[in-house]
Each structure stands twice: as C-alpha cells, then as structure tokens.
Amino acid sequence: MIALALHGGAGARHGRDYSAEIDHMREVATTARDALRRGGRAFDVVTEAVVALEDSGLYVAGRGASPNAAGQYELDASLMRGADQACGAVAALQNFQNPIRVARAVLEKTPHVMLAGEGAARFADDQGMARLPDGTAWFTRAGRGESNHPPGTLSHGTVGCVCLDSYGELAAATSTAGVFGKLPGRVGDTPLIGAGTWADLQTAVSCTGQGEYFIRINAAAQLAFRHMAGEPLDDAADAVLGQIAGMGGEGGLIAVNAVGHVSVPFRSQGMKRAWFSGDGDICSEAF
C-alpha cells in the first residue's frame, strides 16, 4: 500500500480560478506516486514534493512568499520521519530557495531540531544550500489573491505533504512564508513539531491555516495521539479542526495513516489539495 496527500494552503477563496494550482499539484502527486512505485522512501518523497511546491511560485511558500511588515521574506519549514520520529526545522530563514532542504539538513547534520534566523542562514551557507538568485525579484507574492488579510490579523498560507510508502513508513513535511504584513520574527505552527507537522508509526500530518490556533492545541500531534488511542482518522481530524473553529480560527490539514487511509478536511473557504491511496485515482480540488 502507498498513499499520499499534498496541500497548497487553506487560503483558497471562492471566485478565484485555481486551475494552475490544481494541475500543478496533480503533477507533483503523479511524480510522487511514480517514485513510490519504484520503491521510493516516504521521507524522500515528501521532501521532493515540498521542494516542487516551494519552487513553483503558486503557493504562499518558497518562491510564492510575500514580505513581512519590514519588507523582508522570512520562511519556515519542518519535516518528520515516522519510523524513528527524527525531525528538523527552520524558522525565519531569509535568502534561501528551499527552506525544506535546510530543515532536512538540520535533521541530518546537527544534533538539533530547529535553527532560526541568522543562525539558520549561516548553517545553510555552510551546507552549500542554494541562495536566492536575485533577492526580492525572485518572489511571486502568490498570496495576493488568497483569503488573507492586512496587518493586524492572522493571515496564512502553507504547503505540505504526507506519505505512506511501500515499506509501511510514514513521513510529513510542511513549508510556509506567511503573507503580507506579518510582524518580523513571527513564527507560526509550520516549523513547530507537533503543532504544524507530525509523523509517527501510525499517522502523518501536515497543517495549514492560522498557525497561532494550531499551536495552542498542538494540532498535528493531537490528531495523531487521538488516532493512536483508537479514534478513526477522519474523526480525529474533524475534532482538531473543530477546536480551532471553536476558538475563532480557520484552516485545514492533510493526514494519512499506516493502512493508507487519507483525510483532507478544512474549516475555511477552501484548501488546495491533491491525494491518492493505493492504485486509486489522483484527486485534486480547491473547495
């Protein structure tokens, strides 16, 4: 059994055409499925899927980033491998093309889980990571048409991937850049293991939405623990999002379990997403 889900953020707004994003996510999912069928590992697949989402400029992550209130582009990312619960993250990273690659290097090359700000950038340089070719001119500001808001509110935009491979291993990865007007140094749920990203032996989760609410309930890990305790995956996902909605927040998530069941719920206008399980068709939707 193999299974995978992608998301391009829970900021989709009714009335906007998302055909480019939907087609792109279908392409990424197809490439991922081919890799899994060839024996690819879930941890590698989620990394490369998120790299493709970052590089596209279609989502509020990587190239699609928007500046903060000071005109800076600060990017966050994390990933987690279910087999041993190894994880890595970066926060407020500036001037690098793929924060998910830097997050993976944190996991593989340091004894730490997260590096932030200038320290993360120095580490990325030491690892030979790709710097941005031309600073701000490289960014597309993909969030301009999303259901995001000006300074003073909790805007959001994220990409992520969860995967089950043919060896029965799970992995999750998430990347974001925030959107217009966030305060410099703001860190949401994306780079926080347990809040925005989680993977263990039974469940992998990637979240998107107003990160402050996801942090307050440790959303990704809570879902996994509920499922581990016997709650069906869909019910666990709905319960977590229900708590967020009850506090006045919005967002969505993608999750997959060890038997290949995929859940892709949201509590917002929409969520760009694609998924498949086993030999089933690849589904892709925004609403």
PDB file of C-alpha atoms in Angstrom:
ATOM      1  CA  MET A   1       0.000   0.000   0.000  1.00  0.00           C
ATOM      2  CA  ILE A   2       1.144   3.518  -0.822  1.00  0.00           C
ATOM      3  CA  ALA A   3      -0.715   6.759  -0.165  1.00  0.00           C
ATOM      4  CA  LEU A   4      -0.020  10.482  -0.325  1.00  0.00           C
ATOM      5  CA  ALA A   5      -1.661  13.860   0.146  1.00  0.00           C
ATOM      6  CA  LEU A   6      -0.494  17.375  -0.704  1.00  0.00           C
ATOM      7  CA  HIS A   7      -1.860  20.739   0.269  1.00  0.00           C
ATOM      8  CA  GLY A   8      -1.222  24.197  -1.114  1.00  0.00           C
ATOM      9  CA  GLY A   9      -2.779  26.123   1.748  1.00  0.00           C
ATOM     10  CA  ALA A  10      -6.204  26.665   3.266  1.00  0.00           C
ATOM     11  CA  GLY A  11      -6.479  30.225   1.964  1.00  0.00           C
ATOM     12  CA  ALA A  12      -8.420  29.392  -1.208  1.00  0.00           C
ATOM     13  CA  ARG A  13     -11.094  31.993  -1.933  1.00  0.00           C
ATOM     14  CA  HIS A  14     -14.354  31.387  -3.782  1.00  0.00           C
ATOM     15  CA  GLY A  15     -14.448  33.092  -7.167  1.00  0.00           C
ATOM     16  CA  ARG A  16     -10.740  32.699  -7.905  1.00  0.00           C
ATOM     17  CA  ASP A  17      -9.516  30.274 -10.590  1.00  0.00           C
ATOM     18  CA  TYR A  18      -7.155  27.678  -9.095  1.00  0.00           C
ATOM     19  CA  SER A  19      -6.756  25.539 -12.208  1.00  0.00           C
ATOM     20  CA  ALA A  20      -2.986  26.212 -12.384  1.00  0.00           C
ATOM     21  CA  GLU A  21      -2.504  25.153  -8.758  1.00  0.00           C
ATOM     22  CA  ILE A  22      -4.740  22.094  -9.109  1.00  0.00           C
ATOM     23  CA  ASP A  23      -2.947  20.959 -12.267  1.00  0.00           C
ATOM     24  CA  HIS A  24       0.436  21.502 -10.636  1.00  0.00           C
ATOM     25  CA  MET A  25      -0.464  19.531  -7.516  1.00  0.00           C
ATOM     26  CA  ARG A  26      -1.715  16.706  -9.704  1.00  0.00           C
ATOM     27  CA  GLU A  27       1.650  16.698 -11.497  1.00  0.00           C
ATOM     28  CA  VAL A  28       3.540  16.648  -8.188  1.00  0.00           C
ATOM     29  CA  ALA A  29       1.335  13.816  -6.910  1.00  0.00           C
ATOM     30  CA  THR A  30       1.904  11.855 -10.129  1.00  0.00           C
ATOM     31  CA  THR A  31       5.677  12.229  -9.827  1.00  0.00           C
ATOM     32  CA  ALA A  32       5.491  11.174  -6.181  1.00  0.00           C
ATOM     33  CA  ARG A  33       3.377   8.108  -6.986  1.00  0.00           C
ATOM     34  CA  ASP A  34       5.866   7.041  -9.662  1.00  0.00           C
ATOM     35  CA  ALA A  35       8.694   7.369  -7.138  1.00  0.00           C
ATOM     36  CA  LEU A  36       6.797   5.331  -4.548  1.00  0.00           C
ATOM     37  CA  ARG A  37       6.027   2.622  -7.099  1.00  0.00           C
ATOM     38  CA  ARG A  38       9.767   2.386  -7.803  1.00  0.00           C
ATOM     39  CA  GLY A  39      10.421   1.798  -4.100  1.00  0.00           C
ATOM     40  CA  GLY A  40      10.995   5.376  -3.015  1.00  0.00           C
ATOM     41  CA  ARG A  41      11.010   6.175   0.686  1.00  0.00           C
ATOM     42  CA  ALA A  42       8.322   8.366   2.198  1.00  0.00           C
ATOM     43  CA  PHE A  43      10.835  10.768   3.748  1.00  0.00           C
ATOM     44  CA  ASP A  44      12.488  11.433   0.386  1.00  0.00           C
ATOM     45  CA  VAL A  45       9.152  11.729  -1.388  1.00  0.00           C
ATOM     46  CA  VAL A  46       7.728  14.345   0.985  1.00  0.00           C
ATOM     47  CA  THR A  47      10.952  16.346   0.769  1.00  0.00           C
ATOM     48  CA  GLU A  48      10.949  16.464  -3.020  1.00  0.00           C
ATOM     49  CA  ALA A  49       7.215  17.120  -3.231  1.00  0.00           C
ATOM     50  CA  VAL A  50       7.555  20.162  -0.981  1.00  0.00           C
ATOM     51  CA  VAL A  51      10.589  21.369  -2.952  1.00  0.00           C
ATOM     52  CA  ALA A  52       8.408  21.287  -6.081  1.00  0.00           C
ATOM     53  CA  LEU A  53       5.658  23.232  -4.301  1.00  0.00           C
ATOM     54  CA  GLU A  54       8.177  25.791  -2.988  1.00  0.00           C
ATOM     55  CA  ASP A  55       9.764  26.307  -6.395  1.00  0.00           C
ATOM     56  CA  SER A  56       6.516  26.731  -8.319  1.00  0.00           C
ATOM     57  CA  GLY A  57       5.682  30.207  -7.042  1.00  0.00           C
ATOM     58  CA  LEU A  58       1.999  29.219  -6.971  1.00  0.00           C
ATOM     59  CA  TYR A  59       1.582  28.959  -3.196  1.00  0.00           C
ATOM     60  CA  VAL A  60       2.440  31.039  -0.129  1.00  0.00           C
ATOM     61  CA  ALA A  61       5.704  29.186   0.474  1.00  0.00           C
ATOM     62  CA  GLY A  62       9.140  29.307  -1.085  1.00  0.00           C
ATOM     63  CA  ARG A  63       9.017  31.413  -4.249  1.00  0.00           C
ATOM     64  CA  GLY A  64       5.382  32.352  -3.606  1.00  0.00           C
ATOM     65  CA  ALA A  65       6.327  34.251  -0.430  1.00  0.00           C
ATOM     66  CA  SER A  66       5.108  37.723   0.463  1.00  0.00           C
ATOM     67  CA  PRO A  67       7.102  40.189   2.602  1.00  0.00           C
ATOM     68  CA  ASN A  68       6.600  40.885   6.263  1.00  0.00           C
ATOM     69  CA  ALA A  69       5.861  44.350   7.650  1.00  0.00           C
ATOM     70  CA  ALA A  70       9.530  45.304   7.280  1.00  0.00           C
ATOM     71  CA  GLY A  71       9.719  44.164   3.650  1.00  0.00           C
ATOM     72  CA  GLN A  72      11.692  41.020   4.490  1.00  0.00           C
ATOM     73  CA  TYR A  73      10.973  37.484   3.294  1.00  0.00           C
ATOM     74  CA  GLU A  74      11.124  35.071   6.232  1.00  0.00           C
ATOM     75  CA  LEU A  75      10.462  31.392   5.506  1.00  0.00           C
ATOM     76  CA  ASP A  76       9.714  28.450   7.823  1.00  0.00           C
ATOM     77  CA  ALA A  77       9.719  24.687   7.253  1.00  0.00           C
ATOM     78  CA  SER A  78       9.802  21.360   9.061  1.00  0.00           C
ATOM     79  CA  LEU A  79       9.706  17.649   8.331  1.00  0.00           C
ATOM     80  CA  MET A  80       9.437  14.452  10.344  1.00  0.00           C
ATOM     81  CA  ARG A  81      10.130  10.781   9.693  1.00  0.00           C
ATOM     82  CA  GLY A  82       7.687   8.418  11.331  1.00  0.00           C
ATOM     83  CA  ALA A  83       9.926   5.361  11.679  1.00  0.00           C
ATOM     84  CA  ASP A  84      12.209   6.971  14.276  1.00  0.00           C
ATOM     85  CA  GLN A  85      10.436  10.328  14.782  1.00  0.00           C
ATOM     86  CA  ALA A  86      13.535  12.187  13.635  1.00  0.00           C
ATOM     87  CA  CYS A  87      12.702  15.778  12.711  1.00  0.00           C
ATOM     88  CA  GLY A  88      14.241  19.036  11.554  1.00  0.00           C
ATOM     89  CA  ALA A  89      13.024  22.603  11.186  1.00  0.00           C
ATOM     90  CA  VAL A  90      13.997  26.165  10.302  1.00  0.00           C
ATOM     91  CA  ALA A  91      12.257  29.399  11.260  1.00  0.00           C
ATOM     92  CA  ALA A  92      12.555  32.988   9.948  1.00  0.00           C
ATOM     93  CA  LEU A  93      15.053  31.858   7.290  1.00  0.00           C
ATOM     94  CA  GLN A  94      15.983  34.549   4.765  1.00  0.00           C
ATOM     95  CA  ASN A  95      17.621  34.433   1.308  1.00  0.00           C
ATOM     96  CA  PHE A  96      17.455  30.688   0.590  1.00  0.00           C
ATOM     97  CA  GLN A  97      15.446  28.984  -2.109  1.00  0.00           C
ATOM     98  CA  ASN A  98      14.269  25.842  -0.346  1.00  0.00           C
ATOM     99  CA  PRO A  99      13.728  26.014   3.410  1.00  0.00           C
ATOM    100  CA  ILE A 100      12.589  22.379   3.426  1.00  0.00           C
ATOM    101  CA  ARG A 101      16.049  21.295   2.281  1.00  0.00           C
ATOM    102  CA  VAL A 102      17.637  23.342   5.061  1.00  0.00           C
ATOM    103  CA  ALA A 103      15.233  21.781   7.578  1.00  0.00           C
ATOM    104  CA  ARG A 104      16.260  18.319   6.403  1.00  0.00           C
ATOM    105  CA  ALA A 105      19.923  19.249   6.746  1.00  0.00           C
ATOM    106  CA  VAL A 106      19.250  20.342  10.334  1.00  0.00           C
ATOM    107  CA  LEU A 107      17.929  16.823  10.976  1.00  0.00           C
ATOM    108  CA  GLU A 108      20.778  15.047   9.215  1.00  0.00           C
ATOM    109  CA  LYS A 109      23.770  17.256  10.031  1.00  0.00           C
ATOM    110  CA  THR A 110      23.152  18.614  13.542  1.00  0.00           C
ATOM    111  CA  PRO A 111      22.047  17.297  16.954  1.00  0.00           C
ATOM    112  CA  HIS A 112      19.269  19.916  16.974  1.00  0.00           C
ATOM    113  CA  VAL A 113      15.632  20.012  15.840  1.00  0.00           C
ATOM    114  CA  MET A 114      15.330  23.691  14.862  1.00  0.00           C
ATOM    115  CA  LEU A 115      17.560  26.555  13.764  1.00  0.00           C
ATOM    116  CA  ALA A 116      16.229  30.079  13.370  1.00  0.00           C
ATOM    117  CA  GLY A 117      17.063  33.422  11.807  1.00  0.00           C
ATOM    118  CA  GLU A 118      20.694  34.321  11.216  1.00  0.00           C
ATOM    119  CA  GLY A 119      21.923  31.049  12.702  1.00  0.00           C
ATOM    120  CA  ALA A 120      19.801  29.073  10.251  1.00  0.00           C
ATOM    121  CA  ALA A 121      21.150  31.152   7.368  1.00  0.00           C
ATOM    122  CA  ARG A 122      24.777  30.615   8.427  1.00  0.00           C
ATOM    123  CA  PHE A 123      24.133  26.892   8.683  1.00  0.00           C
ATOM    124  CA  ALA A 124      22.508  26.844   5.221  1.00  0.00           C
ATOM    125  CA  ASP A 125      25.557  28.612   3.785  1.00  0.00           C
ATOM    126  CA  ASP A 126      27.858  26.090   5.441  1.00  0.00           C
ATOM    127  CA  GLN A 127      25.841  23.279   3.861  1.00  0.00           C
ATOM    128  CA  GLY A 128      26.079  24.830   0.376  1.00  0.00           C
ATOM    129  CA  MET A 129      22.339  25.405   0.093  1.00  0.00           C
ATOM    130  CA  ALA A 130      21.021  27.369  -2.885  1.00  0.00           C
ATOM    131  CA  ARG A 131      20.783  31.096  -2.176  1.00  0.00           C
ATOM    132  CA  LEU A 132      18.183  33.161  -3.971  1.00  0.00           C
ATOM    133  CA  PRO A 133      19.289  34.320  -7.425  1.00  0.00           C
ATOM    134  CA  ASP A 134      18.086  37.915  -7.177  1.00  0.00           C
ATOM    135  CA  GLY A 135      16.604  38.678  -3.774  1.00  0.00           C
ATOM    136  CA  THR A 136      13.093  40.082  -3.753  1.00  0.00           C
ATOM    137  CA  ALA A 137      12.701  39.993  -7.543  1.00  0.00           C
ATOM    138  CA  TRP A 138      12.513  36.202  -7.355  1.00  0.00           C
ATOM    139  CA  PHE A 139       9.321  36.122  -5.277  1.00  0.00           C
ATOM    140  CA  THR A 140       5.838  35.959  -6.826  1.00  0.00           C
ATOM    141  CA  ARG A 141       3.697  37.015  -3.807  1.00  0.00           C
ATOM    142  CA  ALA A 142       1.205  34.252  -4.526  1.00  0.00           C
ATOM    143  CA  GLY A 143      -0.931  35.164  -1.508  1.00  0.00           C
ATOM    144  CA  ARG A 144      -2.315  38.359  -3.015  1.00  0.00           C
ATOM    145  CA  GLY A 145      -5.490  36.629  -4.150  1.00  0.00           C
ATOM    146  CA  GLU A 146      -5.960  34.370  -1.167  1.00  0.00           C
ATOM    147  CA  SER A 147      -8.290  34.778   1.799  1.00  0.00           C
ATOM    148  CA  ASN A 148      -5.516  36.566   3.626  1.00  0.00           C
ATOM    149  CA  HIS A 149      -5.697  39.866   5.408  1.00  0.00           C
ATOM    150  CA  PRO A 150      -3.701  43.024   6.051  1.00  0.00           C
ATOM    151  CA  PRO A 151      -1.531  43.557   9.147  1.00  0.00           C
ATOM    152  CA  GLY A 152      -3.208  43.015  12.483  1.00  0.00           C
ATOM    153  CA  THR A 153      -4.953  39.759  11.636  1.00  0.00           C
ATOM    154  CA  LEU A 154      -3.840  36.132  11.339  1.00  0.00           C
ATOM    155  CA  SER A 155      -3.168  35.654   7.643  1.00  0.00           C
ATOM    156  CA  HIS A 156      -1.991  32.286   6.398  1.00  0.00           C
ATOM    157  CA  GLY A 157      -0.561  30.254   3.537  1.00  0.00           C
ATOM    158  CA  THR A 158       1.359  26.987   3.555  1.00  0.00           C
ATOM    159  CA  VAL A 159       2.295  23.870   1.555  1.00  0.00           C
ATOM    160  CA  GLY A 160       2.719  20.337   2.822  1.00  0.00           C
ATOM    161  CA  CYS A 161       2.912  16.643   2.034  1.00  0.00           C
ATOM    162  CA  VAL A 162       2.214  13.425   3.946  1.00  0.00           C
ATOM    163  CA  CYS A 163       3.098   9.992   2.637  1.00  0.00           C
ATOM    164  CA  LEU A 164       2.946   6.251   3.296  1.00  0.00           C
ATOM    165  CA  ASP A 165       5.500   4.215   1.336  1.00  0.00           C
ATOM    166  CA  SER A 166       5.575   0.559   0.329  1.00  0.00           C
ATOM    167  CA  TYR A 167       7.726  -0.291   3.371  1.00  0.00           C
ATOM    168  CA  GLY A 168       4.969   0.897   5.684  1.00  0.00           C
ATOM    169  CA  GLU A 169       6.859   4.036   6.699  1.00  0.00           C
ATOM    170  CA  LEU A 170       5.229   7.459   7.119  1.00  0.00           C
ATOM    171  CA  ALA A 171       6.600  10.986   6.767  1.00  0.00           C
ATOM    172  CA  ALA A 172       5.358  14.574   6.760  1.00  0.00           C
ATOM    173  CA  ALA A 173       6.770  17.903   5.568  1.00  0.00           C
ATOM    174  CA  THR A 174       5.438  21.476   5.716  1.00  0.00           C
ATOM    175  CA  SER A 175       6.721  24.830   4.419  1.00  0.00           C
ATOM    176  CA  THR A 176       5.443  28.394   4.597  1.00  0.00           C
ATOM    177  CA  ALA A 177       6.369  32.031   4.132  1.00  0.00           C
ATOM    178  CA  GLY A 178       3.442  33.705   5.839  1.00  0.00           C
ATOM    179  CA  VAL A 179       1.771  36.503   3.889  1.00  0.00           C
ATOM    180  CA  PHE A 180       1.625  40.274   3.651  1.00  0.00           C
ATOM    181  CA  GLY A 181       2.291  42.260   6.770  1.00  0.00           C
ATOM    182  CA  LYS A 182       3.269  39.713   9.420  1.00  0.00           C
ATOM    183  CA  LEU A 183       5.483  41.109  12.162  1.00  0.00           C
ATOM    184  CA  PRO A 184       9.227  40.483  11.691  1.00  0.00           C
ATOM    185  CA  GLY A 185      10.249  37.347  13.542  1.00  0.00           C
ATOM    186  CA  ARG A 186       6.714  35.928  13.684  1.00  0.00           C
ATOM    187  CA  VAL A 187       6.772  32.128  13.791  1.00  0.00           C
ATOM    188  CA  GLY A 188       3.611  30.108  13.283  1.00  0.00           C
ATOM    189  CA  ASP A 189       2.870  26.424  13.556  1.00  0.00           C
ATOM    190  CA  THR A 190       4.712  25.255  10.421  1.00  0.00           C
ATOM    191  CA  PRO A 191       8.205  24.813  11.909  1.00  0.00           C
ATOM    192  CA  LEU A 192       6.913  23.607  15.279  1.00  0.00           C
ATOM    193  CA  ILE A 193       6.952  19.830  15.506  1.00  0.00           C
ATOM    194  CA  GLY A 194       3.621  18.726  16.974  1.00  0.00           C
ATOM    195  CA  ALA A 195       1.756  21.899  16.036  1.00  0.00           C
ATOM    196  CA  GLY A 196       2.067  22.016  12.235  1.00  0.00           C
ATOM    197  CA  THR A 197       3.889  18.779  11.371  1.00  0.00           C
ATOM    198  CA  TRP A 198       3.912  15.267  12.820  1.00  0.00           C
ATOM    199  CA  ALA A 199       4.753  11.696  11.834  1.00  0.00           C
ATOM    200  CA  ASP A 200       4.991   8.507  13.865  1.00  0.00           C
ATOM    201  CA  LEU A 201       4.482   4.805  13.222  1.00  0.00           C
ATOM    202  CA  GLN A 202       0.757   5.213  12.653  1.00  0.00           C
ATOM    203  CA  THR A 203      -0.033   8.722  11.391  1.00  0.00           C
ATOM    204  CA  ALA A 204       1.496  11.595   9.388  1.00  0.00           C
ATOM    205  CA  VAL A 205       0.001  15.105   9.477  1.00  0.00           C
ATOM    206  CA  SER A 206       0.652  18.498   7.850  1.00  0.00           C
ATOM    207  CA  CYS A 207      -1.420  21.542   8.829  1.00  0.00           C
ATOM    208  CA  THR A 208      -2.307  24.842   7.172  1.00  0.00           C
ATOM    209  CA  GLY A 209      -4.215  27.842   8.446  1.00  0.00           C
ATOM    210  CA  GLN A 210      -3.978  30.398  11.213  1.00  0.00           C
ATOM    211  CA  GLY A 211      -0.953  28.976  12.943  1.00  0.00           C
ATOM    212  CA  GLU A 212      -1.487  30.598  16.317  1.00  0.00           C
ATOM    213  CA  TYR A 213      -4.575  28.435  16.835  1.00  0.00           C
ATOM    214  CA  PHE A 214      -2.811  25.255  15.693  1.00  0.00           C
ATOM    215  CA  ILE A 215      -0.033  25.983  18.193  1.00  0.00           C
ATOM    216  CA  ARG A 216      -2.489  26.451  21.049  1.00  0.00           C
ATOM    217  CA  ILE A 217      -3.896  22.937  20.666  1.00  0.00           C
ATOM    218  CA  ASN A 218      -0.748  21.179  19.341  1.00  0.00           C
ATOM    219  CA  ALA A 219      -2.903  20.224  16.379  1.00  0.00           C
ATOM    220  CA  ALA A 220      -0.795  17.757  14.392  1.00  0.00           C
ATOM    221  CA  ALA A 221       0.366  15.683  17.360  1.00  0.00           C
ATOM    222  CA  GLN A 222      -3.047  15.816  18.990  1.00  0.00           C
ATOM    223  CA  LEU A 223      -4.614  14.304  15.870  1.00  0.00           C
ATOM    224  CA  ALA A 224      -2.011  11.525  15.841  1.00  0.00           C
ATOM    225  CA  PHE A 225      -2.476  10.767  19.544  1.00  0.00           C
ATOM    226  CA  ARG A 226      -6.252  10.647  19.135  1.00  0.00           C
ATOM    227  CA  HIS A 227      -5.830   8.195  16.271  1.00  0.00           C
ATOM    228  CA  MET A 228      -3.332   6.118  18.245  1.00  0.00           C
ATOM    229  CA  ALA A 229      -5.897   5.910  21.056  1.00  0.00           C
ATOM    230  CA  GLY A 230      -8.448   4.377  18.679  1.00  0.00           C
ATOM    231  CA  GLU A 231     -10.298   7.352  17.205  1.00  0.00           C
ATOM    232  CA  PRO A 232     -10.851   6.990  13.431  1.00  0.00           C
ATOM    233  CA  LEU A 233      -8.579   9.236  11.369  1.00  0.00           C
ATOM    234  CA  ASP A 234     -11.397  11.363   9.941  1.00  0.00           C
ATOM    235  CA  ASP A 235     -12.989  11.825  13.355  1.00  0.00           C
ATOM    236  CA  ALA A 236      -9.670  12.838  14.906  1.00  0.00           C
ATOM    237  CA  ALA A 237      -9.058  15.364  12.132  1.00  0.00           C
ATOM    238  CA  ASP A 238     -12.548  16.818  12.463  1.00  0.00           C
ATOM    239  CA  ALA A 239     -12.195  17.089  16.241  1.00  0.00           C
ATOM    240  CA  VAL A 240      -8.939  19.034  15.951  1.00  0.00           C
ATOM    241  CA  LEU A 241     -10.315  21.430  13.341  1.00  0.00           C
ATOM    242  CA  GLY A 242     -13.482  21.784  15.405  1.00  0.00           C
ATOM    243  CA  GLN A 243     -11.418  23.041  18.335  1.00  0.00           C
ATOM    244  CA  ILE A 244      -9.714  25.594  16.089  1.00  0.00           C
ATOM    245  CA  ALA A 245     -13.027  26.769  14.633  1.00  0.00           C
ATOM    246  CA  GLY A 246     -14.469  26.978  18.146  1.00  0.00           C
ATOM    247  CA  MET A 247     -11.732  29.418  19.122  1.00  0.00           C
ATOM    248  CA  GLY A 248     -12.456  31.561  16.058  1.00  0.00           C
ATOM    249  CA  GLY A 249      -9.676  30.229  13.848  1.00  0.00           C
ATOM    250  CA  GLU A 250      -9.655  28.612  10.430  1.00  0.00           C
ATOM    251  CA  GLY A 251      -7.525  26.200   8.469  1.00  0.00           C
ATOM    252  CA  GLY A 252      -7.185  22.636   7.289  1.00  0.00           C
ATOM    253  CA  LEU A 253      -4.885  19.647   7.315  1.00  0.00           C
ATOM    254  CA  ILE A 254      -3.853  16.525   5.471  1.00  0.00           C
ATOM    255  CA  ALA A 255      -3.263  13.195   7.197  1.00  0.00           C
ATOM    256  CA  VAL A 256      -2.514   9.605   6.219  1.00  0.00           C
ATOM    257  CA  ASN A 257      -2.316   6.509   8.387  1.00  0.00           C
ATOM    258  CA  ALA A 258      -0.396   3.251   8.267  1.00  0.00           C
ATOM    259  CA  VAL A 259      -3.090   1.426   6.276  1.00  0.00           C
ATOM    260  CA  GLY A 260      -3.272   4.116   3.598  1.00  0.00           C
ATOM    261  CA  HIS A 261      -6.397   5.983   4.663  1.00  0.00           C
ATOM    262  CA  VAL A 262      -6.176   9.655   3.671  1.00  0.00           C
ATOM    263  CA  SER A 263      -8.036  12.553   5.300  1.00  0.00           C
ATOM    264  CA  VAL A 264      -8.038  16.096   3.816  1.00  0.00           C
ATOM    265  CA  PRO A 265     -10.570  18.224   5.795  1.00  0.00           C
ATOM    266  CA  PHE A 266     -10.682  22.005   6.170  1.00  0.00           C
ATOM    267  CA  ARG A 267     -12.610  24.690   8.014  1.00  0.00           C
ATOM    268  CA  SER A 268     -12.129  27.675   5.696  1.00  0.00           C
ATOM    269  CA  GLN A 269     -13.423  28.826   2.310  1.00  0.00           C
ATOM    270  CA  GLY A 270     -11.268  26.202   0.633  1.00  0.00           C
ATOM    271  CA  MET A 271      -7.990  24.284   0.638  1.00  0.00           C
ATOM    272  CA  LYS A 272      -5.912  23.460  -2.417  1.00  0.00           C
ATOM    273  CA  ARG A 273      -5.097  19.756  -2.180  1.00  0.00           C
ATOM    274  CA  ALA A 274      -4.365  16.529  -4.058  1.00  0.00           C
ATOM    275  CA  TRP A 275      -4.278  12.944  -2.837  1.00  0.00           C
ATOM    276  CA  PHE A 276      -4.366   9.264  -3.720  1.00  0.00           C
ATOM    277  CA  SER A 277      -4.437   5.927  -1.926  1.00  0.00           C
ATOM    278  CA  GLY A 278      -3.152   2.691  -3.422  1.00  0.00           C
ATOM    279  CA  ASP A 279      -3.998   2.343  -7.098  1.00  0.00           C
ATOM    280  CA  GLY A 280      -6.896   4.782  -6.851  1.00  0.00           C
ATOM    281  CA  ASP A 281      -7.145   7.899  -8.994  1.00  0.00           C
ATOM    282  CA  ILE A 282      -5.345  11.088  -8.035  1.00  0.00           C
ATOM    283  CA  CYS A 283      -7.928  13.568  -6.762  1.00  0.00           C
ATOM    284  CA  SER A 284      -7.278  17.313  -6.747  1.00  0.00           C
ATOM    285  CA  GLU A 285      -9.584  20.091  -5.554  1.00  0.00           C
ATOM    286  CA  ALA A 286      -9.613  23.582  -4.047  1.00  0.00           C
ATOM    287  CA  PHE A 287     -13.109  23.575  -2.496  1.00  0.00           C
TER     288      PHE A 287
END
